[in-house]
Coordinates of C-alpha atoms in Angstrom, one line a residue:
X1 CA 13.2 -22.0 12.2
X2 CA 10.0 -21.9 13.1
X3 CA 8.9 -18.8 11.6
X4 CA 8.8 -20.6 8.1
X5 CA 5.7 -20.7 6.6
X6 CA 6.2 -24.2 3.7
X7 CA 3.3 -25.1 2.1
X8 CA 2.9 -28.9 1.8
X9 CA 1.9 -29.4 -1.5
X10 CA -0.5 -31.9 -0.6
X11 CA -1.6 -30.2 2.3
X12 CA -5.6 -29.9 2.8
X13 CA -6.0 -25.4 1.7
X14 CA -8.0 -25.1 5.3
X15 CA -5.2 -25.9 6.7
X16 CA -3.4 -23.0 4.3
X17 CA -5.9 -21.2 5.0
X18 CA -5.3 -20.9 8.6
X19 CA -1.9 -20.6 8.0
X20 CA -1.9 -17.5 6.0
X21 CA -4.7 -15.8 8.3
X22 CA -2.5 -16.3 10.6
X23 CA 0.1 -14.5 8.6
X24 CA -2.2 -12.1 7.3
X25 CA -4.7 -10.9 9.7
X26 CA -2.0 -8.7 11.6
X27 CA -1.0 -7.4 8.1
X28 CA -5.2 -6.5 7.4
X29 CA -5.6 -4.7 11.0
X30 CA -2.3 -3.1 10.5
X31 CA -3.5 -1.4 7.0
X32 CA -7.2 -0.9 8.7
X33 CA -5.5 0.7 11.1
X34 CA -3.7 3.2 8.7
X35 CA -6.8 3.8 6.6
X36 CA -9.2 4.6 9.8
X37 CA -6.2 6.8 10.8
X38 CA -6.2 8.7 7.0
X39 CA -9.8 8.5 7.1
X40 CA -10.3 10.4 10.4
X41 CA -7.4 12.7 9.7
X42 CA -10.3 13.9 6.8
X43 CA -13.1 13.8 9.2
X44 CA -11.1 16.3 11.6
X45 CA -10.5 18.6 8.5
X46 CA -13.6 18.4 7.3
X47 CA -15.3 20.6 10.5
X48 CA -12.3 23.6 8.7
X49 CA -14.1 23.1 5.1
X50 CA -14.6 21.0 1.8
X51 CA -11.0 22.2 0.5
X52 CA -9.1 21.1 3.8
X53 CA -10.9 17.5 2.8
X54 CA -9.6 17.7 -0.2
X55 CA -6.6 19.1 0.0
X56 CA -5.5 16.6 2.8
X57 CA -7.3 13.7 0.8
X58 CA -4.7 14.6 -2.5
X59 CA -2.2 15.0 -0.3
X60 CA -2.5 11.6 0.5
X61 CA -2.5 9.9 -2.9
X62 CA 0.5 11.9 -3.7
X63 CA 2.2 10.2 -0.6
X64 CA 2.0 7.2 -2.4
X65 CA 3.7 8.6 -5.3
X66 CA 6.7 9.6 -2.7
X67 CA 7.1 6.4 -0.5
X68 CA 6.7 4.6 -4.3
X69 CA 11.0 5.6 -3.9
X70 CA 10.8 3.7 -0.8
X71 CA 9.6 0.5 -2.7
X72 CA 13.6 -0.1 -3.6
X73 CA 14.5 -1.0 -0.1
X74 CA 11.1 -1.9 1.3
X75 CA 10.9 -4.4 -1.1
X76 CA 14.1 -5.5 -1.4
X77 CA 14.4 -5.8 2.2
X78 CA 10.9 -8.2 2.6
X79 CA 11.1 -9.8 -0.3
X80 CA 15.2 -10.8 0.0
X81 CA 14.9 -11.6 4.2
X82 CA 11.7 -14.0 3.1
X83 CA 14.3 -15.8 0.4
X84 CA 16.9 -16.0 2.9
X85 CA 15.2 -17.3 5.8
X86 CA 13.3 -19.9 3.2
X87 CA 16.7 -20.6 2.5
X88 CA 17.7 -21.0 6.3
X89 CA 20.5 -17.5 5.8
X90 CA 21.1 -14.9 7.9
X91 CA 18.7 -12.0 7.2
X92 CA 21.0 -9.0 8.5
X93 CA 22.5 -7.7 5.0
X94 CA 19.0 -7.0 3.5
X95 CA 18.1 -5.6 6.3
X96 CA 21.0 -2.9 6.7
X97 CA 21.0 -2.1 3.3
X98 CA 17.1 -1.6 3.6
X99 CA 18.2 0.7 6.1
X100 CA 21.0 2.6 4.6
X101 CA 19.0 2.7 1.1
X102 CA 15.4 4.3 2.6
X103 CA 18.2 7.0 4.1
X104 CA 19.5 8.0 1.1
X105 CA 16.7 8.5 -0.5
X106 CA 14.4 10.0 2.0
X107 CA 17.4 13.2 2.9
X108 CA 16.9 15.3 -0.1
X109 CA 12.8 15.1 0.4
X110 CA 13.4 16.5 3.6
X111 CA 14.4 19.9 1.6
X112 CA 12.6 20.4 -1.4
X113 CA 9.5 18.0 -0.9
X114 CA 6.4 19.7 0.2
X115 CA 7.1 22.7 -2.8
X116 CA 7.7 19.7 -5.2
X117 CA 4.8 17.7 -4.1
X118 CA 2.4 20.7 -4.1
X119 CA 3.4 22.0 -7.5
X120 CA 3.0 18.7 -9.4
X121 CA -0.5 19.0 -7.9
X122 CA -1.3 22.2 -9.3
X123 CA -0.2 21.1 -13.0
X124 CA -2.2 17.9 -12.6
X125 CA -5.1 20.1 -12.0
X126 CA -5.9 20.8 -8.2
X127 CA -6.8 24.4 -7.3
X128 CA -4.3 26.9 -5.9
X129 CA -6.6 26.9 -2.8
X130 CA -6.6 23.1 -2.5
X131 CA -2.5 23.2 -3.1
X132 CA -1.9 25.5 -0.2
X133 CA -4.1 23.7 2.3
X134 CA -1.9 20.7 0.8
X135 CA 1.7 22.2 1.9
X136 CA 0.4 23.2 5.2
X137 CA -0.3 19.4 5.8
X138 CA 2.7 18.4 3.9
X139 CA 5.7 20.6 5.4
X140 CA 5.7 19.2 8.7
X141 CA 5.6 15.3 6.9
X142 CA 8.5 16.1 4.5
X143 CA 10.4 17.2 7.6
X144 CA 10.8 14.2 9.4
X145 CA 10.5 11.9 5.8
X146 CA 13.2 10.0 7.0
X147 CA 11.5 8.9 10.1
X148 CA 8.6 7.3 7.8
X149 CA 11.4 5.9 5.5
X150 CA 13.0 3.8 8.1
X151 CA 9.4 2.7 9.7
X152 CA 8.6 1.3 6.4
X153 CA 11.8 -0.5 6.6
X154 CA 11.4 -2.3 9.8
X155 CA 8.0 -3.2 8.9
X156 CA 9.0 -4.7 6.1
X157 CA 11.8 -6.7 7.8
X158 CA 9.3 -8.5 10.3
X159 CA 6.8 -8.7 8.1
X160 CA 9.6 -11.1 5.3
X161 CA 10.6 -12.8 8.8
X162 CA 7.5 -14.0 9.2
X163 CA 6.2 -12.1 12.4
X164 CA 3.1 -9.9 11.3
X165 CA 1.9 -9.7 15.0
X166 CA 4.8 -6.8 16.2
X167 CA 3.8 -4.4 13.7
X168 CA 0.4 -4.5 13.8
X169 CA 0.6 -3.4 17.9
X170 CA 3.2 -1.2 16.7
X171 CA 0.8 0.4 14.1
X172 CA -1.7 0.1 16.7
X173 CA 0.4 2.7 18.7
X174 CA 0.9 4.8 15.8
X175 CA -2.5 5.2 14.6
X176 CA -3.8 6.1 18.4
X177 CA -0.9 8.6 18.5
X178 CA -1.8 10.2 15.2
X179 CA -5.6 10.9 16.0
X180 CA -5.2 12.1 19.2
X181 CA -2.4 14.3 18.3
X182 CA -4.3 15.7 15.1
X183 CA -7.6 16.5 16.8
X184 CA -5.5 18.2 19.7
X185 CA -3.2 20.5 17.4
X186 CA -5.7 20.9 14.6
X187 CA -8.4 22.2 16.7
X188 CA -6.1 23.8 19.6
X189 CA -7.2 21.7 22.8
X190 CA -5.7 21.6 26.4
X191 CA -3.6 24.7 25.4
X192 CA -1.8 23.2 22.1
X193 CA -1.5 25.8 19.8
X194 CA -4.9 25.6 16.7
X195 CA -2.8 24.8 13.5
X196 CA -5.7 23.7 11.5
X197 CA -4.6 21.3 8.5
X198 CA -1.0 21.7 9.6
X199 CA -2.1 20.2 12.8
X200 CA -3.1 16.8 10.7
X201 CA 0.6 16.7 9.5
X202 CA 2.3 17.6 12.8
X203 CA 0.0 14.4 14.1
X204 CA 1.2 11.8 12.0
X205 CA 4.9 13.0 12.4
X206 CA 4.5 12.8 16.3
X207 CA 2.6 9.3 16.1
X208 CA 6.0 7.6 13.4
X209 CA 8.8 9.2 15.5
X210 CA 7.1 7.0 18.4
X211 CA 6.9 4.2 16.4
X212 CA 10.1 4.1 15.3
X213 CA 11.2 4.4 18.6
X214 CA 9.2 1.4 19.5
X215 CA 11.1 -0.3 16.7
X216 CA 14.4 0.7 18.1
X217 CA 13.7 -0.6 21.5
X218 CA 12.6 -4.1 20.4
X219 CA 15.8 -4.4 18.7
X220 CA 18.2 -3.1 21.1
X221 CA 16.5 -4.8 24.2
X222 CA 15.2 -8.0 22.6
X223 CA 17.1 -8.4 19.2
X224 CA 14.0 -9.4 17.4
X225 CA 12.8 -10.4 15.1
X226 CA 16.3 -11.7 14.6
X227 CA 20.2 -10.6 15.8
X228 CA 21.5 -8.2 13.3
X229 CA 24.9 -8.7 12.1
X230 CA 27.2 -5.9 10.7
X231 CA 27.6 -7.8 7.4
X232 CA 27.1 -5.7 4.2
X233 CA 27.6 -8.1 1.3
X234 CA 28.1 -6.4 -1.5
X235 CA 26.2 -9.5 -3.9
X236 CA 23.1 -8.6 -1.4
X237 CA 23.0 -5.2 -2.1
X238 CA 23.1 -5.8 -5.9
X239 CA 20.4 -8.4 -5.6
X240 CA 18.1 -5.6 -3.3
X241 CA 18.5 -3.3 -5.9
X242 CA 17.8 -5.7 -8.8
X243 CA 14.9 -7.0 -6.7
X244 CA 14.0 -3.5 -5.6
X245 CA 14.4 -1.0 -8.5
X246 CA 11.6 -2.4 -10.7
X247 CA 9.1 -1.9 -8.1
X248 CA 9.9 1.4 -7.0
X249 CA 9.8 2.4 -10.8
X250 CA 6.4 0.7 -11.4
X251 CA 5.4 2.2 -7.8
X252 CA 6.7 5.7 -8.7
X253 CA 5.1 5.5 -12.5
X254 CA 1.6 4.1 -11.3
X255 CA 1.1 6.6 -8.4
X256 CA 2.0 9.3 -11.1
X257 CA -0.3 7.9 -13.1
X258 CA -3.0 7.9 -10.5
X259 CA -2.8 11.1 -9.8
X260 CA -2.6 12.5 -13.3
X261 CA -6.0 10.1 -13.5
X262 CA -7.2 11.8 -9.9
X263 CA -6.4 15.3 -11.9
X264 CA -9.1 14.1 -14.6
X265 CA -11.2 14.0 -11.5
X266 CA -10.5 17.0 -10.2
X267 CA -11.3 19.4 -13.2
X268 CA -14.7 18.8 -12.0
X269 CA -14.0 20.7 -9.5
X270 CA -13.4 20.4 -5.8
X271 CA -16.7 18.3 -4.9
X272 CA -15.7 15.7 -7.1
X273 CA -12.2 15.4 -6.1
X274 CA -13.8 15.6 -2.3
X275 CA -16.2 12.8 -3.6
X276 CA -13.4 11.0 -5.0
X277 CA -11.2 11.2 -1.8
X278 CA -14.6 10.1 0.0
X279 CA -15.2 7.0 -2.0
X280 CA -11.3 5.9 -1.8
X281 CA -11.6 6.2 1.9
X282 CA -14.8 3.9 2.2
X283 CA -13.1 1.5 -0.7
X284 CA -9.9 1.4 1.5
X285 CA -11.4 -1.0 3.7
X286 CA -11.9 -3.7 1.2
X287 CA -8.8 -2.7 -0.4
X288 CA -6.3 -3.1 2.5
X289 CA -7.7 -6.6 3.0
X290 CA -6.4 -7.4 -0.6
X291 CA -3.4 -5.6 0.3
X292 CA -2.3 -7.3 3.5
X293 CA -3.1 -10.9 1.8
X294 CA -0.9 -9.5 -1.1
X295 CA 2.1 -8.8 1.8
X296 CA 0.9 -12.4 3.1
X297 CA 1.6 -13.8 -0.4
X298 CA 4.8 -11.9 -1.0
X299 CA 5.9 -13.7 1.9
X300 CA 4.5 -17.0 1.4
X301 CA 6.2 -17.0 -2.1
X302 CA 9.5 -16.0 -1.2
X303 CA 9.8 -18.4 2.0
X304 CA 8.9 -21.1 -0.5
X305 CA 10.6 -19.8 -3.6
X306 CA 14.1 -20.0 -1.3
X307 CA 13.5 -23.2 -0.2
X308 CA 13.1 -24.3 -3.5
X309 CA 9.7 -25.5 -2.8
X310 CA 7.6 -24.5 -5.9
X311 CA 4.7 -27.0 -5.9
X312 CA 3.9 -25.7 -2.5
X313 CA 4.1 -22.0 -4.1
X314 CA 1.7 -23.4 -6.2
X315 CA -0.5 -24.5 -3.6
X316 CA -0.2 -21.5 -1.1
X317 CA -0.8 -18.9 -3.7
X318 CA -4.1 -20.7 -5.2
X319 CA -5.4 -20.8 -1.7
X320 CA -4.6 -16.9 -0.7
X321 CA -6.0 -15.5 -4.4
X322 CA -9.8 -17.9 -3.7
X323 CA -9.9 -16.6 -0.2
X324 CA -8.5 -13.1 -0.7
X325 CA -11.7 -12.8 -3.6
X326 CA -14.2 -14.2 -1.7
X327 CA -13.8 -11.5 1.1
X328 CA -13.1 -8.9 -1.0
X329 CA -16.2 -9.5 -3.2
X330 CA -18.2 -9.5 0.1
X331 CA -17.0 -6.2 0.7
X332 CA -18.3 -5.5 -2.5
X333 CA -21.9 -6.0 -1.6
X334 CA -21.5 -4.0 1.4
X335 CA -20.2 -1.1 -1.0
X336 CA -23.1 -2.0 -3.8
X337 CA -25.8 -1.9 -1.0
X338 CA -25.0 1.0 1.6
X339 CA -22.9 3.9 -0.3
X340 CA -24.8 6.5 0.5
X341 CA -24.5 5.7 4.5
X342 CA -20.8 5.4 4.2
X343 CA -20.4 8.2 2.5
X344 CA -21.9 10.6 4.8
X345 CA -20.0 9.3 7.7
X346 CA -17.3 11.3 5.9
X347 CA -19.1 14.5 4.7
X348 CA -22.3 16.0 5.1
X349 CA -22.0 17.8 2.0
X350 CA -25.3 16.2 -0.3
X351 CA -23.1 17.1 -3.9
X352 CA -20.5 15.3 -2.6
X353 CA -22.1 12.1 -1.1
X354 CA -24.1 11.9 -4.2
X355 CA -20.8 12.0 -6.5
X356 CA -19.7 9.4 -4.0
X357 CA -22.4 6.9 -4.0
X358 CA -21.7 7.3 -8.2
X359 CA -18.3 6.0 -7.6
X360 CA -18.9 3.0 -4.4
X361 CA -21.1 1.5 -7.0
X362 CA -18.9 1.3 -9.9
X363 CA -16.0 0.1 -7.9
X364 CA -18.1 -2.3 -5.9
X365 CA -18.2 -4.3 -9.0
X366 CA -14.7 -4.6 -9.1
X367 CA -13.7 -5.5 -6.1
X368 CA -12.8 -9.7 -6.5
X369 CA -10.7 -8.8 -9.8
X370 CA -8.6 -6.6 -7.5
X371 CA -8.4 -9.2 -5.3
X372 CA -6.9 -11.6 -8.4
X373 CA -4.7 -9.0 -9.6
X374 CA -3.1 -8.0 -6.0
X375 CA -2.0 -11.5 -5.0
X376 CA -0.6 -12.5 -8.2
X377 CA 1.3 -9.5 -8.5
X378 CA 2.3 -10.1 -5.0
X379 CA 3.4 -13.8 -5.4
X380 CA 5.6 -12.8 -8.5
X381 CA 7.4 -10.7 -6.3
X382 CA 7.7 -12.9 -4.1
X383 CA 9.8 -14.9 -6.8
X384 CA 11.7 -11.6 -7.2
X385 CA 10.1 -11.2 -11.3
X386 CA 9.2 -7.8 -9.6
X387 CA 9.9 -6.9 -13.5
X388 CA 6.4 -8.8 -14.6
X389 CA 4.9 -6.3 -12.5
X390 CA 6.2 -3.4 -13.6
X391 CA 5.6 -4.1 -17.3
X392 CA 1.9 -5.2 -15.9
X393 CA 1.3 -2.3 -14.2
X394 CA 2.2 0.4 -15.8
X395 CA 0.6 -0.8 -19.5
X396 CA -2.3 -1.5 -17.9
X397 CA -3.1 1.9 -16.6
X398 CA -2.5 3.8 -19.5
X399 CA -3.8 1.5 -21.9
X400 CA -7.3 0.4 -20.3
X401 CA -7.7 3.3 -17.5
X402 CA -6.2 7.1 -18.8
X403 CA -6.6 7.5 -22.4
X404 CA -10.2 6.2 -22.5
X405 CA -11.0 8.4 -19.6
X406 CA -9.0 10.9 -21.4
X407 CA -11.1 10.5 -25.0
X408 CA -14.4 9.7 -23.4
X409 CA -14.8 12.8 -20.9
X410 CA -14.7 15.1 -24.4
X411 CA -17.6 13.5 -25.3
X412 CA -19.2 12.5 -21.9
X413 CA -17.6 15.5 -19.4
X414 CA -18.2 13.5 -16.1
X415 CA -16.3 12.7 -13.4
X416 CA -18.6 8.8 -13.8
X417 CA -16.4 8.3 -17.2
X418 CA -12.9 7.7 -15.6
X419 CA -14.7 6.0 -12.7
X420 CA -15.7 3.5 -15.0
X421 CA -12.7 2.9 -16.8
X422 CA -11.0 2.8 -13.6
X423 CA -13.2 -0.7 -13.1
X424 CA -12.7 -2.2 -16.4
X425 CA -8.9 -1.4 -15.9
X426 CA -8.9 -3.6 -12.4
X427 CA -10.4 -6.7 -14.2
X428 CA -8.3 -6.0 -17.6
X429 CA -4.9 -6.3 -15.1
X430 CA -6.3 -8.7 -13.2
X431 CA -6.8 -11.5 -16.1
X432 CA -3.3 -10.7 -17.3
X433 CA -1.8 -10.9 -14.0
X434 CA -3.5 -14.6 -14.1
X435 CA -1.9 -15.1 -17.4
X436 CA 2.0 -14.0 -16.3
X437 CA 1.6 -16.0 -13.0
X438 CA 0.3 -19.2 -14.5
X439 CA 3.3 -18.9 -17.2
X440 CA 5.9 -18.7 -14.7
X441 CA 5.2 -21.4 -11.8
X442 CA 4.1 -24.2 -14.6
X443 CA 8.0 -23.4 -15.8
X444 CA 9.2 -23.6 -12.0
X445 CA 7.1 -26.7 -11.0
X446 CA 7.6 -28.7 -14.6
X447 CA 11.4 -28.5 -14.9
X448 CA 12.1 -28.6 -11.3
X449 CA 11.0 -31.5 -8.9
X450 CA 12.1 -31.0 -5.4
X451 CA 10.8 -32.5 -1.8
X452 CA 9.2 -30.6 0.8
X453 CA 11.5 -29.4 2.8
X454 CA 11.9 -29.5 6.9
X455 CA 11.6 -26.2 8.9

């Protein structure tokens, strides 16, 4: 198959290099893509008011706490079609039980979401004001949850095939559909109806329905990326949900975590939780860098894990983690030199750019060790030890992030204190990432000597 991406283990790493950019730079534009898309979706709000920034902002973060449930089958489903097609086996059962799974557990959301989401906002500290801008962007995205269920799905299934290139035009459709839609219904244009924040939700819901269409059509007209099968093996599901369930705990615990921390934040009131959603949207460039490389190691270790081909693991891995933190840590610069212009190309407001420019320099200091800690964690999932990560995860953000913030804003009450803890944590996780990665491939590569093997 040519869509196999083996690492030679004696292969020169700018030849791995290209290889993975290859793999990756389609992931990258994709998750620019989506954070330009998040990030204008706040600059349209932000002509309504500072609480429709942050009220949409939240809402956001606490998205990833809801598609954290989605982890189960979008993981399972890349990280299992990456083993099998390493392994040269027909890809179709994780992918239909990706599919079944993402249903299941998107239809209750479609009920009782929004007045969940918005309430666990309230007790982790938001205003009342801030939660009811929050629903009115929310309702309209819990209604059609399933849609962005089964999205995440098919983009999960190309991106384990190997083919990165479909969904980024796909996202590329998506994102165009979302801004245009947003600015026309928030503000009312060419005789839509003004629904204000609601208008942001009603956007993004319009701009995935079309996407998944897109999806739909690919596979029905062109059967790609591969010819499904109806073949529901019951050992495949057990494996998704072994594969799957630690993620979507550790996905579903850290962004409960995070937002519990963002709640820390946001007792100072809604400037610095607007300041806070600023300086994540600015940070989100570097950060979905790291993230696509992390999807583009997931893949590169579970091709190579199936084929049995650990010493090129080995290989691949070391070259995505120097690259990944040599681009990230230029990012870093970028962030240490300039926050204060990228911070008012989201909001005029000086209280808030000023909080802002607080946080861009903390985290800019960060920004390599993120870059360790995502594509180890990524390559160990790869392996399907998506447990490592869990334990990882989850210890790390209580232990080195929360309860310092928690003891240190009594005696320091500023929003800087848990801005600060939030870098040590990233370069804490990332040395014991290192740590749990190294452990595991010298057991794979000492006790097991196997040939390269032929696409």
């Amino acid at each position: 198959m040519d869509n196999k991406i083996l690492i030679d283990p004696s292969e020169d790493r700018i030849n791995i290099a290209k290889k993975v950019s290859k793999l990756a730079l389609p992931i990258i534009f994709s998750n620019l893509l989506y954070a330009v898309e998040t990030s204008v979706s706040l600059i349209l709000v932000s002509g309504i008011s500072s609480t429709a920034v942050a009220g949409v902002g939240y809402s956001n973060s606490m998205l990833w706490f809801i598609y954290s449930l989605m982890a189960l089958s979008y993981t399972g489903t890349s990280v299992l079609i990456a083993q099998r097609v390493g392994a040269g086996k027909d890809p179709s059962p994780a992918f239909l039980w990706g599919l079944i799974l993402a249903f299941l557990i998107a239809l209750p959301l479609t009920f009782f979401g929004a007045d969940i989401t918005t309430a666990i906002m309230v007790q982790f500290g938001a205003s009342k004001e801030v939660a009811e801008v929050s629903y009115q962007y929310l309702e309209p995205i819990f209604l059609f949850i399933t849609v962005g269920f089964l999205l995440e799905v098919f983009y999960a299934a190309y991106n384990g095939y190997g083919d990165t290139k479909t969904p980024f035009k796909i996202d590329l459709l998506i994102s165009l559909t979302d801004i245009i839609f947003s600015y026309l219904l928030i503000y009312g244009k060419f005789g839509l109806p003004r629904l204000e924040v609601a208008g942001a939700g009603w956007g993004m819901v319009i701009a995935e329905v079309l996407g998944l269409l897109a999806y739909l059509y690919l596979y029905i007209a062109y059967r790609r990326p591969f010819p499904v099968r109806l073949d529901l093996g019951r050992d495949v599901l057990l494996k998704m949900l072994r594969i799957g369930s630690p993620t979507a705990l550790e996905r579903a615990i850290t962004s409960l975590s995070f937002n519990i921390f963002v709640g820390m934040v946001a007792r100072f009131g809604d400037k610095a939780l607007a300041a806070h959603q600023v300086g994540l949207r600015v940070e989100s460039v570097s950060f979905m860098v790291g993230f696509g490389f992390m999807i583009a190691s997931t893949v590169v270790s579970g091709q190579n894990f199936g084929a049995g081909n650990y010493k090129g693991l080995q290989r691949g891995i070391s070259t995505i983690v120097h690259l990944t933190a040599f681009i990230m840590g230029l990012a870093g610069v970028f962030l240490l030199l300039f926050p204060r212009e990228f911070s008012y190309f989201f909001v005029k407001d000086s209280q808030v750019v000023d909080l802002a420019v607080y946080y861009l320099v903390i985290v800019a200091l960060s920004q390599p060790q993120m870059a360790y800690a995502s594509i180890y964690s990524g390559a160990l999932k790869g392996m399907g030890k998506t447990h490592i990560p869990l334990m990882i995860n989850i210890s790390s953000f209580w232990l080195f992030r929360i309860i310092p913030s928690y003891v240190f804003i009594k005696f320091f009450p500023s929003p800087i204190v848990p801005w600060v803890f939030m870098s040590v944590e990233t370069t804490l996780r990332a040395l014991i990432f290192y740590l749990a990665y190294r452990r595991i491939i010298s057991k794979l590569t000492s006790h097991t000597i196997k040939e390269m093997p032929t696409s």
